[in-house]
Tab-separated table of C-alpha atoms in Angstrom:
chain	number	residue	atom	x	y	z
A	1	MET	CA	139.233	-25.950	-16.538
A	2	GLN	CA	141.311	-24.816	-19.502
A	3	ASN	CA	141.118	-21.110	-20.267
A	4	LEU	CA	139.921	-19.836	-23.623
A	5	THR	CA	143.158	-18.612	-25.166
A	6	LYS	CA	142.013	-18.384	-28.757
A	7	ALA	CA	140.296	-15.442	-30.415
A	8	SER	CA	136.547	-15.298	-30.242
A	9	PHE	CA	134.326	-17.500	-32.415
A	10	LEU	CA	132.643	-14.303	-33.652
A	11	ALA	CA	133.416	-14.564	-37.349
A	12	LEU	CA	132.505	-18.272	-37.391
A	13	MET	CA	129.259	-17.744	-35.522
A	14	ILE	CA	128.147	-14.688	-37.483
A	15	ALA	CA	128.570	-16.645	-40.695
A	16	ALA	CA	126.522	-19.520	-39.281
A	17	THR	CA	123.779	-17.448	-37.620
A	18	PRO	CA	121.231	-17.197	-40.486
A	19	LEU	CA	121.110	-20.978	-40.951
A	20	TRP	CA	122.020	-22.119	-37.422
A	21	ALA	CA	124.501	-24.367	-39.220
A	22	GLN	CA	127.428	-26.255	-37.727
A	23	ASP	CA	130.850	-25.081	-38.793
A	24	ALA	CA	134.388	-26.225	-38.056
A	25	ALA	CA	137.217	-24.100	-36.730
A	26	THR	CA	140.587	-23.998	-38.426
A	27	GLU	CA	143.004	-26.549	-37.032
A	28	GLU	CA	145.915	-25.145	-35.099
A	29	THR	CA	149.445	-25.765	-36.292
A	30	PRO	CA	151.598	-27.037	-33.383
A	31	ALA	CA	154.374	-24.707	-32.356
A	32	GLU	CA	157.821	-25.806	-33.399
A	33	GLU	CA	160.117	-27.105	-30.680
A	34	ALA	CA	162.552	-24.515	-29.380
A	35	THR	CA	166.227	-25.048	-30.167
A	36	THR	CA	169.017	-24.565	-27.649
A	37	GLU	CA	171.689	-23.964	-30.284
A	38	ALA	CA	172.890	-20.413	-30.821
A	39	PRO	CA	172.194	-19.069	-34.313
A	40	ALA	CA	175.100	-19.137	-36.699
A	41	GLU	CA	177.082	-15.926	-36.947
A	42	GLY	CA	175.617	-13.686	-39.604
A	43	ALA	CA	172.281	-15.560	-39.733
A	44	ALA	CA	170.271	-12.409	-39.079
A	45	GLU	CA	172.148	-10.528	-41.774
A	46	ALA	CA	171.667	-13.402	-44.224
A	47	THR	CA	167.941	-13.525	-43.538
A	48	GLU	CA	167.592	-9.789	-44.048
A	49	GLU	CA	169.583	-9.917	-47.268
A	50	ALA	CA	167.472	-12.832	-48.543
A	51	ALA	CA	164.240	-10.988	-47.806
A	52	THR	CA	165.528	-7.854	-49.514
A	53	GLY	CA	166.678	-9.892	-52.487
A	54	GLU	CA	163.259	-11.529	-52.850
A	55	ALA	CA	161.552	-8.132	-52.758
A	56	GLU	CA	163.913	-6.762	-55.395
A	57	GLU	CA	163.370	-9.817	-57.595
A	58	ALA	CA	159.579	-9.502	-57.342
A	59	THR	CA	159.404	-5.767	-58.080
A	60	GLY	CA	162.583	-5.162	-59.991
A	61	GLU	CA	163.698	-2.525	-57.514
A	62	ALA	CA	164.633	-2.261	-53.852
A	63	PRO	CA	161.747	-1.438	-51.471
A	64	ALA	CA	161.690	2.092	-50.111
A	65	PRO	CA	162.866	2.442	-46.496
A	66	GLY	CA	159.916	2.130	-44.114
A	67	SER	CA	157.548	0.807	-46.778
A	68	ASP	CA	156.687	-2.213	-44.604
A	69	LEU	CA	155.631	-0.144	-41.583
A	70	ASN	CA	151.996	0.091	-40.420
A	71	MET	CA	150.929	3.660	-39.658
A	72	GLY	CA	147.966	2.663	-37.456
A	73	THR	CA	144.248	3.390	-37.685
A	74	PRO	CA	142.523	6.286	-35.864
A	75	GLU	CA	140.176	5.111	-33.127
A	76	GLY	CA	136.614	4.746	-34.341
A	77	GLN	CA	137.699	3.950	-37.901
A	78	GLU	CA	138.377	0.237	-37.403
A	79	ALA	CA	135.313	-0.712	-39.455
A	80	ALA	CA	136.502	1.275	-42.464
A	81	ALA	CA	139.945	-0.317	-42.267
A	82	ALA	CA	138.744	-3.898	-41.719
A	83	GLN	CA	138.622	-6.372	-44.582
A	84	PRO	CA	135.230	-7.906	-45.506
A	85	GLY	CA	134.356	-10.628	-43.000
A	86	ALA	CA	136.789	-9.340	-40.369
A	87	PRO	CA	135.187	-8.802	-36.921
A	88	TYR	CA	135.468	-5.494	-35.091
A	89	THR	CA	133.887	-3.843	-32.029
A	90	LYS	CA	131.256	-1.369	-33.182
A	91	GLU	CA	129.999	-0.188	-29.767
A	92	THR	CA	130.355	-0.949	-26.070
A	93	HIS	CA	127.353	-1.025	-23.724
A	94	GLY	CA	128.280	-1.655	-20.106
A	95	ASP	CA	129.851	-5.117	-19.956
A	96	TRP	CA	128.694	-6.033	-23.463
A	97	GLN	CA	130.424	-5.389	-26.763
A	98	LEU	CA	128.484	-5.012	-29.994
A	99	ARG	CA	130.744	-6.878	-32.403
A	100	CYS	CA	130.183	-6.925	-36.129
A	101	ALA	CA	131.720	-8.475	-39.212
A	102	LYS	CA	132.528	-6.001	-41.945
A	103	PRO	CA	130.157	-6.912	-44.785
A	104	ALA	CA	131.058	-7.366	-48.393
A	105	GLU	CA	129.850	-4.692	-50.771
A	106	ASP	CA	126.035	-4.369	-50.914
A	107	GLN	CA	125.618	-6.874	-48.055
A	108	PRO	CA	123.951	-6.097	-44.686
A	109	GLU	CA	126.132	-5.850	-41.607
A	110	GLN	CA	125.809	-8.782	-39.174
A	111	CYS	CA	126.424	-8.139	-35.479
A	112	GLN	CA	126.269	-9.895	-32.117
A	113	LEU	CA	126.441	-8.930	-28.442
A	114	TYR	CA	129.556	-10.403	-26.882
A	115	GLN	CA	130.784	-10.959	-23.338
A	116	LEU	CA	133.817	-12.899	-22.093
A	117	LEU	CA	133.072	-14.850	-18.897
A	118	ASN	CA	135.698	-15.203	-16.158
A	119	ASP	CA	135.888	-17.392	-13.076
A	120	GLU	CA	136.439	-16.073	-9.540
A	121	GLN	CA	140.201	-15.952	-10.148
A	122	GLY	CA	139.764	-13.809	-13.254
A	123	ASN	CA	140.579	-16.589	-15.706
A	124	SER	CA	138.737	-16.529	-19.029
A	125	VAL	CA	136.545	-19.634	-19.110
A	126	ALA	CA	133.643	-19.124	-21.527
A	127	GLU	CA	132.030	-16.583	-23.800
A	128	ILE	CA	128.557	-15.694	-24.998
A	129	ASN	CA	127.619	-14.263	-28.403
A	130	LEU	CA	123.981	-13.176	-28.608
A	131	PHE	CA	122.150	-12.274	-31.814
A	132	ALA	CA	118.659	-11.053	-32.711
A	133	LEU	CA	116.310	-13.137	-34.873
A	134	PRO	CA	113.558	-12.062	-37.287
A	135	ALA	CA	110.157	-11.406	-35.739
A	136	GLY	CA	107.432	-14.027	-35.891
A	137	GLY	CA	109.183	-17.019	-34.361
A	138	GLN	CA	109.103	-18.442	-30.850
A	139	ALA	CA	112.715	-17.369	-30.386
A	140	VAL	CA	113.349	-13.640	-30.747
A	141	ALA	CA	117.068	-14.049	-30.075
A	142	GLY	CA	119.699	-16.743	-30.027
A	143	ALA	CA	123.078	-17.171	-28.393
A	144	ASN	CA	126.223	-19.172	-28.995
A	145	ILE	CA	127.798	-20.117	-25.666
A	146	VAL	CA	131.371	-21.392	-25.958
A	147	THR	CA	132.858	-23.469	-23.122
A	148	PRO	CA	136.149	-25.385	-22.647
A	149	LEU	CA	136.637	-28.837	-24.154
A	150	GLU	CA	136.960	-30.295	-20.642
A	151	THR	CA	133.221	-29.753	-20.025
A	152	LEU	CA	130.989	-32.752	-19.266
A	153	LEU	CA	128.643	-32.575	-22.249
A	154	THR	CA	125.990	-34.932	-20.879
A	155	GLU	CA	125.320	-32.518	-18.005
A	156	GLN	CA	124.519	-29.712	-20.467
A	157	ILE	CA	124.651	-26.069	-19.322
A	158	THR	CA	122.266	-24.171	-17.060
A	159	LEU	CA	121.417	-20.485	-17.393
A	160	SER	CA	119.501	-18.529	-14.747
A	161	VAL	CA	118.875	-14.852	-13.934
A	162	ASP	CA	119.218	-13.328	-10.455
A	163	GLY	CA	119.011	-16.719	-8.753
A	164	GLY	CA	115.710	-17.657	-10.404
A	165	GLN	CA	114.765	-20.967	-11.961
A	166	GLY	CA	117.319	-21.983	-14.554
A	167	ARG	CA	116.974	-23.504	-17.996
A	168	ARG	CA	119.168	-26.330	-19.265
A	169	TYR	CA	120.535	-26.423	-22.787
A	170	PRO	CA	122.414	-29.198	-24.641
A	171	TYR	CA	125.692	-28.771	-26.469
A	172	THR	CA	125.518	-28.553	-30.247
A	173	PHE	CA	129.074	-29.327	-31.345
A	174	CYS	CA	132.730	-29.064	-30.333
A	175	THR	CA	135.827	-27.833	-32.161
A	176	ARG	CA	139.480	-27.703	-31.165
A	177	ILE	CA	138.813	-24.378	-29.424
A	178	GLY	CA	135.817	-25.384	-27.314
A	179	CYS	CA	132.271	-26.737	-27.180
A	180	VAL	CA	129.288	-24.709	-28.322
A	181	SER	CA	125.706	-24.612	-27.086
A	182	ARG	CA	123.336	-22.785	-29.451
A	183	ILE	CA	120.341	-21.631	-27.455
A	184	GLY	CA	117.070	-19.913	-28.323
A	185	MET	CA	115.632	-17.067	-26.247
A	186	SER	CA	111.958	-16.153	-26.074
A	187	GLN	CA	110.735	-12.602	-25.523
A	188	ALA	CA	110.277	-13.482	-21.842
A	189	ASP	CA	113.911	-14.620	-21.669
A	190	VAL	CA	115.115	-11.370	-23.239
A	191	ASN	CA	112.903	-9.342	-20.896
A	192	GLY	CA	114.415	-11.230	-17.966
A	193	PHE	CA	117.901	-10.276	-19.119
A	194	LYS	CA	116.827	-6.644	-19.478
A	195	ALA	CA	115.303	-6.519	-15.992
A	196	GLY	CA	118.002	-8.539	-14.231
A	197	SER	CA	121.342	-7.537	-12.774
A	198	ALA	CA	123.277	-10.756	-13.431
A	199	ALA	CA	122.790	-14.181	-14.953
A	200	THR	CA	124.612	-17.356	-13.926
A	201	LEU	CA	126.008	-19.894	-16.365
A	202	THR	CA	126.648	-23.277	-14.737
A	203	LEU	CA	129.018	-25.871	-16.215
A	204	VAL	CA	130.161	-29.301	-15.040
A	205	PRO	CA	133.858	-30.202	-15.491
A	206	ALA	CA	134.464	-33.573	-17.143
A	207	GLY	CA	137.257	-34.310	-14.679
A	208	ALA	CA	135.127	-33.476	-11.636
A	209	PRO	CA	131.501	-34.454	-12.372
A	210	ASP	CA	130.437	-33.736	-8.785
A	211	GLU	CA	131.498	-30.088	-9.032
A	212	ARG	CA	129.751	-27.098	-10.568
A	213	VAL	CA	131.471	-24.124	-12.174
A	214	ARG	CA	129.276	-21.034	-11.909
A	215	LEU	CA	130.157	-18.081	-14.110
A	216	LYS	CA	128.645	-14.629	-13.741
A	217	VAL	CA	127.090	-13.070	-16.829
A	218	SER	CA	126.847	-9.343	-16.162
A	219	LEU	CA	123.656	-7.760	-17.479
A	220	SER	CA	124.988	-4.218	-17.143
A	221	GLY	CA	124.334	-2.495	-20.459
A	222	PHE	CA	122.356	-5.415	-21.876
A	223	THR	CA	119.182	-3.417	-22.560
A	224	ALA	CA	120.987	-0.704	-24.527
A	225	GLY	CA	123.132	-3.273	-26.290
A	226	PHE	CA	120.227	-5.490	-27.326
A	227	ASN	CA	118.187	-2.503	-28.499
A	228	ALA	CA	121.135	-1.381	-30.634
A	229	LEU	CA	121.487	-4.918	-31.981
A	230	ALA	CA	117.780	-5.145	-32.819
A	231	ALA	CA	117.868	-1.740	-34.519
A	232	LEU	CA	120.581	-2.954	-36.883
A	233	ASN	CA	118.286	-5.765	-38.041
A	234	ASN	CA	115.371	-3.441	-38.836
């Protein structure tokens, strides 16, 4: 199955979480074909001169040496440096990352628990983004599970904990990056994750409908991560 080579759906999913709405990912621009011809002599110099000329024309003066260099951000200050809406890792709990989107001014921060799922060969295959929901509903949490496009959608996905009875969930939509199943979790489901050591996510490849791809979902750090996530919503 094709690996997930794109960045996480975090920003897309966080934006959609309050309404459980379907969203579309930005279409990729195909890479240009490589050329075998050697660049013309002086091409690099011409490009540099053109860029410098454009900068001078825009500002009226030549840019200061080194003005285009990034000086880096001290660790732990990513949130302060991020632009509104940009995702960043707020905390790490075991095998889970608490990822948040920097809010706009006067807006609450929105976060999710994230884990990248690998196959037995270490290839990135799927990912899970889990979020807390307001109290009072049947579902106390939800999750966006992203799988490759080559997944057999009619077979749905199956999620179980420590070899127990699994639950099947349908797919909600697909984009150019992958297919998404948006699942609801009851308090009993969350408690099972907290008490368990590992969950198993089972997929069926479209090209091999008789096979099953079983991915381990580590539950190390889940309790602390979910408690931190829930605290942010209170």
